[in-house]
């Protein structure tokens, strides 16, 4: 089969896999699947939120890839790694799906480790020196984090001695009051540090800017929009156990501390950032910090809402960043100007995504950030919320400065003309979703979020 024929088959396989995954995900809402695997495969209210995000974002990224890589082949690079791309994408989808579909903490650890193995070759897609360095840094740092998380799993398992509890979430929560509290505390600390590394929480976030910057833009979108959520879900599972064991205050304070450190680090590095993909990567560190703070203070509904808002918005931004890279052939903020005049659709969507990610109304992230602030103040977390506001304010100013520099100014004459619809429609759908959800959150989405929030506190 000739090159074009092979590319056609690969694209069909990728899109078919994405659409079948969507059908399976939607069916979870309407059909009760046979309970064959017990807690090994068990989609609860918390996992369902993440599963829907994985499915919807992966599908949009898959369609975007159909238009993006032919453009890159013409403008910047070839598509010699297409077979690796499709294979690893589907493996990546499988691993992320498993992480959202299991409530067994051992299998959850395996699934999160598998996401690293599946996505590392995607970071190395360009096969140059910088992508190799980014892939190795990603693989090594995240593997160390995963190893630390495994120690945490061992400590949690040791805390069950003499209780008869199994390593399923339902069993651990049912026997939570009988678990050894000291071992459980140590276990949660290790899990938070370990999975927090994969989630992008500071200070072990070092892999994230390089991986997001060097990976192809569709992969950057998946890393930020779905991969970080898988690690977050791993932390939340152990947080649920701590809450049931009466250690919610201890675990929550740790989440707040790590979240505020992440906000501080993001504020510092965004201020000096000159690469717009790295800028978006540090923004992911910021928003993982916001989510950690939200869950730590008990603002569960607002935090789940922010998970949704960040995932959609950051996917939008990385996809439009891919379009900017095709148009301007640079990742430097200083070399991009007049985006609104050069390519109005991409410029408008990038501006919308940027306004959303810095927390301006009426976009969805503004709603969730405000709800976290409200719940934090009402809960008496005045110092934490003051720092939260200060860091968000600094990030708003510094990130807005870079974005406005890119979208304003004189139009640049580019070799490449109008972008094809295939790379415009997916980010357009995301932009409308982030805007409309900020104006009116559909009732069925609110119900899913409320159900997930309730499950965080079921004893």
GROMACS .gro file of C-alpha atoms in nm:
model
  459
    1UNK     CA    1   0.000   0.000   0.000
    2UNK     CA    2   0.138   0.340  -0.098
    3UNK     CA    3   0.202   0.623   0.146
    4UNK     CA    4  -0.125   0.808   0.089
    5UNK     CA    5  -0.323   0.486   0.122
    6UNK     CA    6  -0.155   0.403   0.452
    7UNK     CA    7  -0.227   0.750   0.585
    8UNK     CA    8  -0.593   0.713   0.485
    9UNK     CA    9  -0.623   0.383   0.672
   10UNK     CA   10  -0.454   0.525   0.982
   11UNK     CA   11  -0.691   0.821   0.988
   12UNK     CA   12  -0.994   0.596   0.956
   13UNK     CA   13  -0.871   0.378   1.243
   14UNK     CA   14  -0.813   0.681   1.467
   15UNK     CA   15  -1.152   0.837   1.398
   16UNK     CA   16  -1.334   0.504   1.427
   17UNK     CA   17  -1.172   0.439   1.764
   18UNK     CA   18  -1.269   0.785   1.888
   19UNK     CA   19  -1.631   0.754   1.773
   20UNK     CA   20  -1.672   0.405   1.918
   21UNK     CA   21  -1.535   0.532   2.248
   22UNK     CA   22  -1.793   0.812   2.243
   23UNK     CA   23  -2.075   0.565   2.185
   24UNK     CA   24  -1.954   0.347   2.471
   25UNK     CA   25  -1.920   0.645   2.705
   26UNK     CA   26  -2.269   0.778   2.631
   27UNK     CA   27  -2.414   0.429   2.677
   28UNK     CA   28  -2.295   0.432   3.039
   29UNK     CA   29  -2.564   0.693   3.112
   30UNK     CA   30  -2.848   0.491   2.965
   31UNK     CA   31  -2.757   0.127   3.020
   32UNK     CA   32  -2.638  -0.063   3.323
   33UNK     CA   33  -2.342  -0.270   3.216
   34UNK     CA   34  -2.309  -0.623   3.359
   35UNK     CA   35  -2.111  -0.626   3.684
   36UNK     CA   36  -1.859  -0.882   3.563
   37UNK     CA   37  -1.534  -0.737   3.692
   38UNK     CA   38  -1.648  -0.599   4.028
   39UNK     CA   39  -1.446  -0.300   4.145
   40UNK     CA   40  -1.180  -0.363   3.883
   41UNK     CA   41  -1.411  -0.204   3.625
   42UNK     CA   42  -1.659   0.022   3.805
   43UNK     CA   43  -1.755   0.365   3.671
   44UNK     CA   44  -1.885   0.575   3.960
   45UNK     CA   45  -1.999   0.937   3.960
   46UNK     CA   46  -1.647   1.073   4.004
   47UNK     CA   47  -1.495   0.860   3.730
   48UNK     CA   48  -1.782   0.942   3.494
   49UNK     CA   49  -1.686   1.311   3.482
   50UNK     CA   50  -1.332   1.224   3.379
   51UNK     CA   51  -1.447   0.959   3.132
   52UNK     CA   52  -1.671   1.206   2.948
   53UNK     CA   53  -1.387   1.458   2.928
   54UNK     CA   54  -1.146   1.194   2.796
   55UNK     CA   55  -1.392   1.078   2.531
   56UNK     CA   56  -1.506   1.418   2.407
   57UNK     CA   57  -1.161   1.581   2.404
   58UNK     CA   58  -0.995   1.281   2.238
   59UNK     CA   59  -1.256   1.285   1.961
   60UNK     CA   60  -1.206   1.654   1.889
   61UNK     CA   61  -0.827   1.612   1.893
   62UNK     CA   62  -0.854   1.312   1.658
   63UNK     CA   63  -1.052   1.514   1.404
   64UNK     CA   64  -0.813   1.808   1.443
   65UNK     CA   65  -0.519   1.576   1.375
   66UNK     CA   66  -0.666   1.487   1.035
   67UNK     CA   67  -0.613   1.844   0.921
   68UNK     CA   68  -0.311   1.937   1.132
   69UNK     CA   69  -0.054   1.678   1.026
   70UNK     CA   70  -0.104   1.721   0.649
   71UNK     CA   71  -0.041   2.093   0.710
   72UNK     CA   72   0.271   2.022   0.912
   73UNK     CA   73   0.392   1.784   0.643
   74UNK     CA   74   0.366   2.064   0.386
   75UNK     CA   75   0.496   2.346   0.602
   76UNK     CA   76   0.735   2.216   0.867
   77UNK     CA   77   0.787   1.845   0.891
   78UNK     CA   78   0.696   1.511   0.742
   79UNK     CA   79   0.450   1.255   0.874
   80UNK     CA   80   0.686   0.960   0.890
   81UNK     CA   81   0.573   0.865   1.239
   82UNK     CA   82   0.205   0.840   1.154
   83UNK     CA   83   0.177   0.471   1.243
   84UNK     CA   84   0.338   0.536   1.582
   85UNK     CA   85   0.108   0.833   1.636
   86UNK     CA   86  -0.214   0.639   1.578
   87UNK     CA   87  -0.100   0.331   1.773
   88UNK     CA   88   0.013   0.532   2.074
   89UNK     CA   89  -0.297   0.753   2.062
   90UNK     CA   90  -0.525   0.449   2.088
   91UNK     CA   91  -0.307   0.296   2.362
   92UNK     CA   92  -0.317   0.631   2.540
   93UNK     CA   93  -0.697   0.640   2.512
   94UNK     CA   94  -0.723   0.287   2.652
   95UNK     CA   95  -0.500   0.366   2.951
   96UNK     CA   96  -0.686   0.687   3.034
   97UNK     CA   97  -1.020   0.508   3.002
   98UNK     CA   98  -0.905   0.240   3.244
   99UNK     CA   99  -0.793   0.501   3.498
  100UNK     CA  100  -1.141   0.657   3.492
  101UNK     CA  101  -1.322   0.323   3.494
  102UNK     CA  102  -1.165   0.148   3.792
  103UNK     CA  103  -1.213   0.189   4.166
  104UNK     CA  104  -0.940  -0.061   4.254
  105UNK     CA  105  -0.637   0.136   4.372
  106UNK     CA  106  -0.389  -0.122   4.244
  107UNK     CA  107  -0.534  -0.126   3.893
  108UNK     CA  108  -0.564   0.253   3.905
  109UNK     CA  109  -0.189   0.278   3.964
  110UNK     CA  110  -0.122   0.048   3.669
  111UNK     CA  111  -0.350   0.255   3.444
  112UNK     CA  112  -0.183   0.584   3.536
  113UNK     CA  113   0.161   0.432   3.474
  114UNK     CA  114   0.035   0.306   3.136
  115UNK     CA  115  -0.064   0.658   3.036
  116UNK     CA  116   0.301   0.759   3.077
  117UNK     CA  117   0.428   0.473   2.861
  118UNK     CA  118   0.167   0.542   2.593
  119UNK     CA  119   0.224   0.917   2.571
  120UNK     CA  120   0.607   0.931   2.591
  121UNK     CA  121   0.653   0.829   2.222
  122UNK     CA  122   0.400   1.098   2.128
  123UNK     CA  123   0.612   1.362   2.301
  124UNK     CA  124   0.907   1.233   2.094
  125UNK     CA  125   0.706   1.249   1.770
  126UNK     CA  126   0.935   1.504   1.601
  127UNK     CA  127   1.240   1.285   1.672
  128UNK     CA  128   1.484   1.571   1.723
  129UNK     CA  129   1.721   1.652   2.009
  130UNK     CA  130   1.477   1.875   2.199
  131UNK     CA  131   1.185   1.633   2.172
  132UNK     CA  132   1.413   1.349   2.285
  133UNK     CA  133   1.519   1.549   2.591
  134UNK     CA  134   1.157   1.638   2.667
  135UNK     CA  135   1.043   1.277   2.630
  136UNK     CA  136   1.317   1.143   2.856
  137UNK     CA  137   1.255   1.411   3.117
  138UNK     CA  138   0.883   1.331   3.105
  139UNK     CA  139   0.943   0.957   3.129
  140UNK     CA  140   1.201   0.972   3.407
  141UNK     CA  141   1.039   1.234   3.632
  142UNK     CA  142   0.691   1.087   3.599
  143UNK     CA  143   0.825   0.734   3.655
  144UNK     CA  144   0.989   0.851   3.977
  145UNK     CA  145   0.658   1.007   4.076
  146UNK     CA  146   0.468   0.691   3.993
  147UNK     CA  147   0.717   0.487   4.198
  148UNK     CA  148   0.659   0.717   4.496
  149UNK     CA  149   0.284   0.675   4.446
  150UNK     CA  150   0.332   0.297   4.448
  151UNK     CA  151   0.494   0.326   4.791
  152UNK     CA  152   0.186   0.518   4.895
  153UNK     CA  153  -0.035   0.234   4.773
  154UNK     CA  154   0.177  -0.009   4.979
  155UNK     CA  155   0.132   0.202   5.293
  156UNK     CA  156  -0.244   0.222   5.239
  157UNK     CA  157  -0.251  -0.154   5.187
  158UNK     CA  158  -0.051  -0.199   5.509
  159UNK     CA  159  -0.303   0.016   5.696
  160UNK     CA  160  -0.572  -0.246   5.626
  161UNK     CA  161  -0.395  -0.516   5.827
  162UNK     CA  162  -0.642  -0.699   6.046
  163UNK     CA  163  -0.947  -0.522   5.902
  164UNK     CA  164  -1.039  -0.760   5.619
  165UNK     CA  165  -1.051  -0.468   5.376
  166UNK     CA  166  -0.959  -0.521   5.012
  167UNK     CA  167  -0.791  -0.268   4.785
  168UNK     CA  168  -1.115  -0.157   4.623
  169UNK     CA  169  -1.243   0.191   4.698
  170UNK     CA  170  -1.576   0.066   4.833
  171UNK     CA  171  -1.407  -0.178   5.072
  172UNK     CA  172  -1.149   0.074   5.192
  173UNK     CA  173  -1.415   0.338   5.255
  174UNK     CA  174  -1.637   0.087   5.434
  175UNK     CA  175  -1.349  -0.009   5.667
  176UNK     CA  176  -1.197   0.341   5.678
  177UNK     CA  177  -1.247   0.388   6.053
  178UNK     CA  178  -1.053   0.067   6.117
  179UNK     CA  179  -0.750   0.160   5.907
  180UNK     CA  180  -0.423   0.252   6.078
  181UNK     CA  181  -0.434   0.635   6.068
  182UNK     CA  182  -0.056   0.684   6.077
  183UNK     CA  183   0.005   0.451   5.785
  184UNK     CA  184  -0.284   0.610   5.597
  185UNK     CA  185  -0.136   0.957   5.650
  186UNK     CA  186   0.202   0.844   5.517
  187UNK     CA  187   0.031   0.672   5.226
  188UNK     CA  188  -0.162   0.983   5.128
  189UNK     CA  189   0.149   1.204   5.146
  190UNK     CA  190   0.335   0.967   4.914
  191UNK     CA  191   0.041   0.943   4.674
  192UNK     CA  192   0.003   1.321   4.669
  193UNK     CA  193   0.373   1.370   4.590
  194UNK     CA  194   0.379   1.083   4.340
  195UNK     CA  195   0.061   1.145   4.145
  196UNK     CA  196   0.109   1.519   4.203
  197UNK     CA  197   0.425   1.492   3.992
  198UNK     CA  198   0.218   1.352   3.705
  199UNK     CA  199  -0.059   1.605   3.771
  200UNK     CA  200   0.185   1.894   3.734
  201UNK     CA  201   0.176   2.020   4.092
  202UNK     CA  202   0.483   2.215   4.199
  203UNK     CA  203   0.758   2.159   4.292
  204UNK     CA  204   0.782   1.838   4.082
  205UNK     CA  205   0.628   1.988   3.769
  206UNK     CA  206   0.956   2.022   3.577
  207UNK     CA  207   0.865   1.775   3.301
  208UNK     CA  208   0.548   1.959   3.205
  209UNK     CA  209   0.672   2.273   3.022
  210UNK     CA  210   0.919   2.079   2.806
  211UNK     CA  211   0.674   1.801   2.718
  212UNK     CA  212   0.393   2.043   2.630
  213UNK     CA  213   0.625   2.264   2.428
  214UNK     CA  214   0.797   1.991   2.224
  215UNK     CA  215   0.501   1.759   2.165
  216UNK     CA  216   0.281   1.819   1.859
  217UNK     CA  217  -0.002   2.055   1.949
  218UNK     CA  218  -0.275   1.785   1.943
  219UNK     CA  219  -0.071   1.586   2.195
  220UNK     CA  220  -0.012   1.896   2.407
  221UNK     CA  221  -0.390   1.937   2.413
  222UNK     CA  222  -0.438   1.579   2.535
  223UNK     CA  223  -0.161   1.607   2.794
  224UNK     CA  224  -0.314   1.917   2.947
  225UNK     CA  225  -0.681   1.841   2.887
  226UNK     CA  226  -0.693   1.474   2.987
  227UNK     CA  227  -0.363   1.329   3.114
  228UNK     CA  228  -0.331   1.566   3.410
  229UNK     CA  229  -0.687   1.476   3.507
  230UNK     CA  230  -0.597   1.106   3.531
  231UNK     CA  231  -0.332   1.183   3.792
  232UNK     CA  232  -0.577   1.413   3.971
  233UNK     CA  233  -0.828   1.129   3.982
  234UNK     CA  234  -0.565   0.907   4.143
  235UNK     CA  235  -0.520   1.163   4.421
  236UNK     CA  236  -0.896   1.205   4.465
  237UNK     CA  237  -0.946   0.831   4.518
  238UNK     CA  238  -0.709   0.835   4.814
  239UNK     CA  239  -0.857   1.164   4.934
  240UNK     CA  240  -1.197   0.992   4.947
  241UNK     CA  241  -1.049   0.723   5.171
  242UNK     CA  242  -0.896   0.986   5.400
  243UNK     CA  243  -1.229   1.169   5.428
  244UNK     CA  244  -1.404   0.844   5.522
  245UNK     CA  245  -1.133   0.773   5.781
  246UNK     CA  246  -1.177   1.113   5.945
  247UNK     CA  247  -0.852   1.248   5.799
  248UNK     CA  248  -1.015   1.485   5.552
  249UNK     CA  249  -0.880   1.792   5.732
  250UNK     CA  250  -0.523   1.661   5.723
  251UNK     CA  251  -0.541   1.566   5.355
  252UNK     CA  252  -0.724   1.886   5.262
  253UNK     CA  253  -0.458   2.107   5.419
  254UNK     CA  254  -0.189   1.928   5.218
  255UNK     CA  255  -0.386   1.984   4.899
  256UNK     CA  256  -0.420   2.354   4.977
  257UNK     CA  257  -0.046   2.389   5.046
  258UNK     CA  258   0.056   2.212   4.725
  259UNK     CA  259  -0.206   2.408   4.532
  260UNK     CA  260  -0.083   2.745   4.657
  261UNK     CA  261   0.281   2.652   4.587
  262UNK     CA  262   0.178   2.562   4.232
  263UNK     CA  263   0.001   2.896   4.189
  264UNK     CA  264   0.311   3.080   4.313
  265UNK     CA  265   0.546   2.888   4.082
  266UNK     CA  266   0.315   2.944   3.784
  267UNK     CA  267   0.297   3.317   3.858
  268UNK     CA  268   0.676   3.344   3.867
  269UNK     CA  269   0.745   3.148   3.548
  270UNK     CA  270   0.459   3.291   3.342
  271UNK     CA  271   0.603   3.637   3.409
  272UNK     CA  272   0.930   3.549   3.230
  273UNK     CA  273   0.791   3.318   2.961
  274UNK     CA  274   0.866   3.395   2.595
  275UNK     CA  275   0.744   3.069   2.434
  276UNK     CA  276   0.363   3.065   2.402
  277UNK     CA  277   0.335   2.686   2.430
  278UNK     CA  278   0.543   2.691   2.749
  279UNK     CA  279   0.325   2.979   2.865
  280UNK     CA  280   0.020   2.756   2.826
  281UNK     CA  281   0.204   2.473   3.002
  282UNK     CA  282   0.272   2.687   3.310
  283UNK     CA  283  -0.093   2.791   3.296
  284UNK     CA  284  -0.173   2.421   3.342
  285UNK     CA  285   0.041   2.420   3.657
  286UNK     CA  286  -0.164   2.718   3.775
  287UNK     CA  287  -0.498   2.551   3.715
  288UNK     CA  288  -0.395   2.221   3.871
  289UNK     CA  289  -0.310   2.435   4.173
  290UNK     CA  290  -0.654   2.597   4.165
  291UNK     CA  291  -0.818   2.254   4.153
  292UNK     CA  292  -0.604   2.127   4.442
  293UNK     CA  293  -0.695   2.431   4.652
  294UNK     CA  294  -1.063   2.385   4.566
  295UNK     CA  295  -1.077   2.022   4.673
  296UNK     CA  296  -0.864   2.098   4.978
  297UNK     CA  297  -1.113   2.353   5.114
  298UNK     CA  298  -1.409   2.126   5.037
  299UNK     CA  299  -1.542   2.314   4.733
  300UNK     CA  300  -1.604   1.986   4.552
  301UNK     CA  301  -1.872   2.099   4.305
  302UNK     CA  302  -1.673   2.409   4.208
  303UNK     CA  303  -1.355   2.202   4.171
  304UNK     CA  304  -1.518   1.946   3.943
  305UNK     CA  305  -1.661   2.236   3.743
  306UNK     CA  306  -1.311   2.380   3.714
  307UNK     CA  307  -1.177   2.045   3.597
  308UNK     CA  308  -1.429   2.061   3.311
  309UNK     CA  309  -1.362   2.429   3.237
  310UNK     CA  310  -0.984   2.393   3.237
  311UNK     CA  311  -0.987   2.079   3.023
  312UNK     CA  312  -1.204   2.236   2.753
  313UNK     CA  313  -1.026   2.572   2.758
  314UNK     CA  314  -0.672   2.437   2.757
  315UNK     CA  315  -0.755   2.197   2.474
  316UNK     CA  316  -0.890   2.497   2.281
  317UNK     CA  317  -0.572   2.695   2.345
  318UNK     CA  318  -0.329   2.422   2.246
  319UNK     CA  319  -0.520   2.347   1.926
  320UNK     CA  320  -0.520   2.714   1.829
  321UNK     CA  321  -0.151   2.729   1.928
  322UNK     CA  322  -0.097   2.456   1.670
  323UNK     CA  323  -0.262   2.676   1.408
  324UNK     CA  324  -0.042   2.970   1.510
  325UNK     CA  325   0.268   2.751   1.477
  326UNK     CA  326   0.163   2.653   1.124
  327UNK     CA  327   0.098   3.016   1.028
  328UNK     CA  328   0.404   3.180   1.184
  329UNK     CA  329   0.650   2.889   1.209
  330UNK     CA  330   0.763   3.005   1.554
  331UNK     CA  331   0.674   2.950   1.919
  332UNK     CA  332   0.811   3.285   2.030
  333UNK     CA  333   0.557   3.537   2.161
  334UNK     CA  334   0.766   3.828   2.029
  335UNK     CA  335   0.753   3.692   1.672
  336UNK     CA  336   0.374   3.662   1.656
  337UNK     CA  337   0.167   3.976   1.599
  338UNK     CA  338  -0.152   4.083   1.427
  339UNK     CA  339  -0.310   3.741   1.474
  340UNK     CA  340  -0.663   3.883   1.456
  341UNK     CA  341  -0.581   4.032   1.116
  342UNK     CA  342  -0.366   3.748   0.986
  343UNK     CA  343  -0.617   3.470   1.060
  344UNK     CA  344  -0.935   3.605   1.218
  345UNK     CA  345  -1.087   3.265   1.316
  346UNK     CA  346  -0.770   3.148   1.490
  347UNK     CA  347  -0.714   3.491   1.645
  348UNK     CA  348  -1.067   3.513   1.783
  349UNK     CA  349  -1.056   3.160   1.926
  350UNK     CA  350  -0.712   3.212   2.079
  351UNK     CA  351  -0.830   3.537   2.236
  352UNK     CA  352  -1.148   3.372   2.368
  353UNK     CA  353  -0.948   3.085   2.517
  354UNK     CA  354  -0.698   3.324   2.672
  355UNK     CA  355  -0.971   3.540   2.827
  356UNK     CA  356  -1.131   3.224   2.964
  357UNK     CA  357  -0.812   3.076   3.107
  358UNK     CA  358  -0.722   3.394   3.298
  359UNK     CA  359  -1.066   3.386   3.459
  360UNK     CA  360  -1.265   3.660   3.290
  361UNK     CA  361  -1.645   3.646   3.268
  362UNK     CA  362  -1.863   3.518   3.113
  363UNK     CA  363  -1.650   3.210   3.045
  364UNK     CA  364  -1.678   2.885   3.242
  365UNK     CA  365  -1.345   2.905   3.434
  366UNK     CA  366  -1.454   3.238   3.585
  367UNK     CA  367  -1.762   3.072   3.736
  368UNK     CA  368  -1.565   2.789   3.896
  369UNK     CA  369  -1.286   3.014   4.023
  370UNK     CA  370  -1.543   3.246   4.180
  371UNK     CA  371  -1.726   2.953   4.343
  372UNK     CA  372  -1.399   2.824   4.489
  373UNK     CA  373  -1.329   3.171   4.628
  374UNK     CA  374  -1.680   3.197   4.773
  375UNK     CA  375  -1.665   2.854   4.935
  376UNK     CA  376  -1.317   2.923   5.071
  377UNK     CA  377  -1.416   3.250   5.235
  378UNK     CA  378  -1.738   3.104   5.377
  379UNK     CA  379  -1.530   2.818   5.520
  380UNK     CA  380  -1.300   3.060   5.701
  381UNK     CA  381  -0.994   3.004   5.478
  382UNK     CA  382  -0.916   3.375   5.459
  383UNK     CA  383  -0.535   3.353   5.434
  384UNK     CA  384  -0.545   3.083   5.168
  385UNK     CA  385  -0.804   3.275   4.966
  386UNK     CA  386  -0.604   3.596   4.992
  387UNK     CA  387  -0.297   3.423   4.848
  388UNK     CA  388  -0.522   3.259   4.588
  389UNK     CA  389  -0.646   3.599   4.471
  390UNK     CA  390  -0.299   3.757   4.469
  391UNK     CA  391  -0.148   3.479   4.257
  392UNK     CA  392  -0.443   3.480   4.016
  393UNK     CA  393  -0.410   3.857   3.982
  394UNK     CA  394  -0.040   3.838   3.895
  395UNK     CA  395  -0.102   3.561   3.641
  396UNK     CA  396  -0.390   3.757   3.487
  397UNK     CA  397  -0.170   4.061   3.426
  398UNK     CA  398   0.138   3.878   3.295
  399UNK     CA  399  -0.046   3.632   3.072
  400UNK     CA  400  -0.277   3.899   2.930
  401UNK     CA  401   0.027   4.106   2.835
  402UNK     CA  402   0.168   3.823   2.621
  403UNK     CA  403  -0.165   3.734   2.460
  404UNK     CA  404  -0.250   4.093   2.366
  405UNK     CA  405   0.094   4.132   2.209
  406UNK     CA  406   0.018   3.831   1.987
  407UNK     CA  407  -0.334   3.920   1.874
  408UNK     CA  408  -0.277   4.292   1.820
  409UNK     CA  409  -0.036   4.476   1.592
  410UNK     CA  410   0.032   4.477   1.222
  411UNK     CA  411  -0.073   4.195   0.995
  412UNK     CA  412   0.216   3.976   0.884
  413UNK     CA  413   0.245   3.849   0.529
  414UNK     CA  414   0.257   3.472   0.550
  415UNK     CA  415   0.341   3.206   0.296
  416UNK     CA  416   0.052   2.993   0.417
  417UNK     CA  417  -0.298   3.116   0.326
  418UNK     CA  418  -0.630   3.024   0.485
  419UNK     CA  419  -0.632   2.730   0.722
  420UNK     CA  420  -0.859   2.435   0.633
  421UNK     CA  421  -1.184   2.380   0.822
  422UNK     CA  422  -1.057   2.061   0.983
  423UNK     CA  423  -0.820   2.259   1.207
  424UNK     CA  424  -1.077   2.532   1.278
  425UNK     CA  425  -1.396   2.342   1.360
  426UNK     CA  426  -1.272   2.146   1.670
  427UNK     CA  427  -1.140   2.457   1.850
  428UNK     CA  428  -1.453   2.646   1.742
  429UNK     CA  429  -1.670   2.383   1.914
  430UNK     CA  430  -1.458   2.413   2.228
  431UNK     CA  431  -1.473   2.794   2.225
  432UNK     CA  432  -1.852   2.789   2.203
  433UNK     CA  433  -1.874   2.526   2.478
  434UNK     CA  434  -1.660   2.731   2.719
  435UNK     CA  435  -1.860   3.046   2.647
  436UNK     CA  436  -2.210   2.895   2.655
  437UNK     CA  437  -2.140   2.685   2.966
  438UNK     CA  438  -2.032   3.003   3.141
  439UNK     CA  439  -2.361   3.170   3.048
  440UNK     CA  440  -2.580   2.868   3.122
  441UNK     CA  441  -2.467   2.533   3.258
  442UNK     CA  442  -2.692   2.256   3.119
  443UNK     CA  443  -2.895   2.081   3.386
  444UNK     CA  444  -2.765   1.733   3.301
  445UNK     CA  445  -2.405   1.856   3.340
  446UNK     CA  446  -2.491   2.013   3.674
  447UNK     CA  447  -2.648   1.685   3.790
  448UNK     CA  448  -2.334   1.489   3.696
  449UNK     CA  449  -2.116   1.737   3.885
  450UNK     CA  450  -2.342   1.737   4.191
  451UNK     CA  451  -2.340   1.357   4.197
  452UNK     CA  452  -1.960   1.350   4.179
  453UNK     CA  453  -1.935   1.611   4.457
  454UNK     CA  454  -2.166   1.405   4.681
  455UNK     CA  455  -1.956   1.094   4.627
  456UNK     CA  456  -1.649   1.273   4.763
  457UNK     CA  457  -1.813   1.283   5.106
  458UNK     CA  458  -1.998   0.951   5.121
  459UNK     CA  459  -1.881   0.778   5.435
   0.00000   0.00000   0.00000
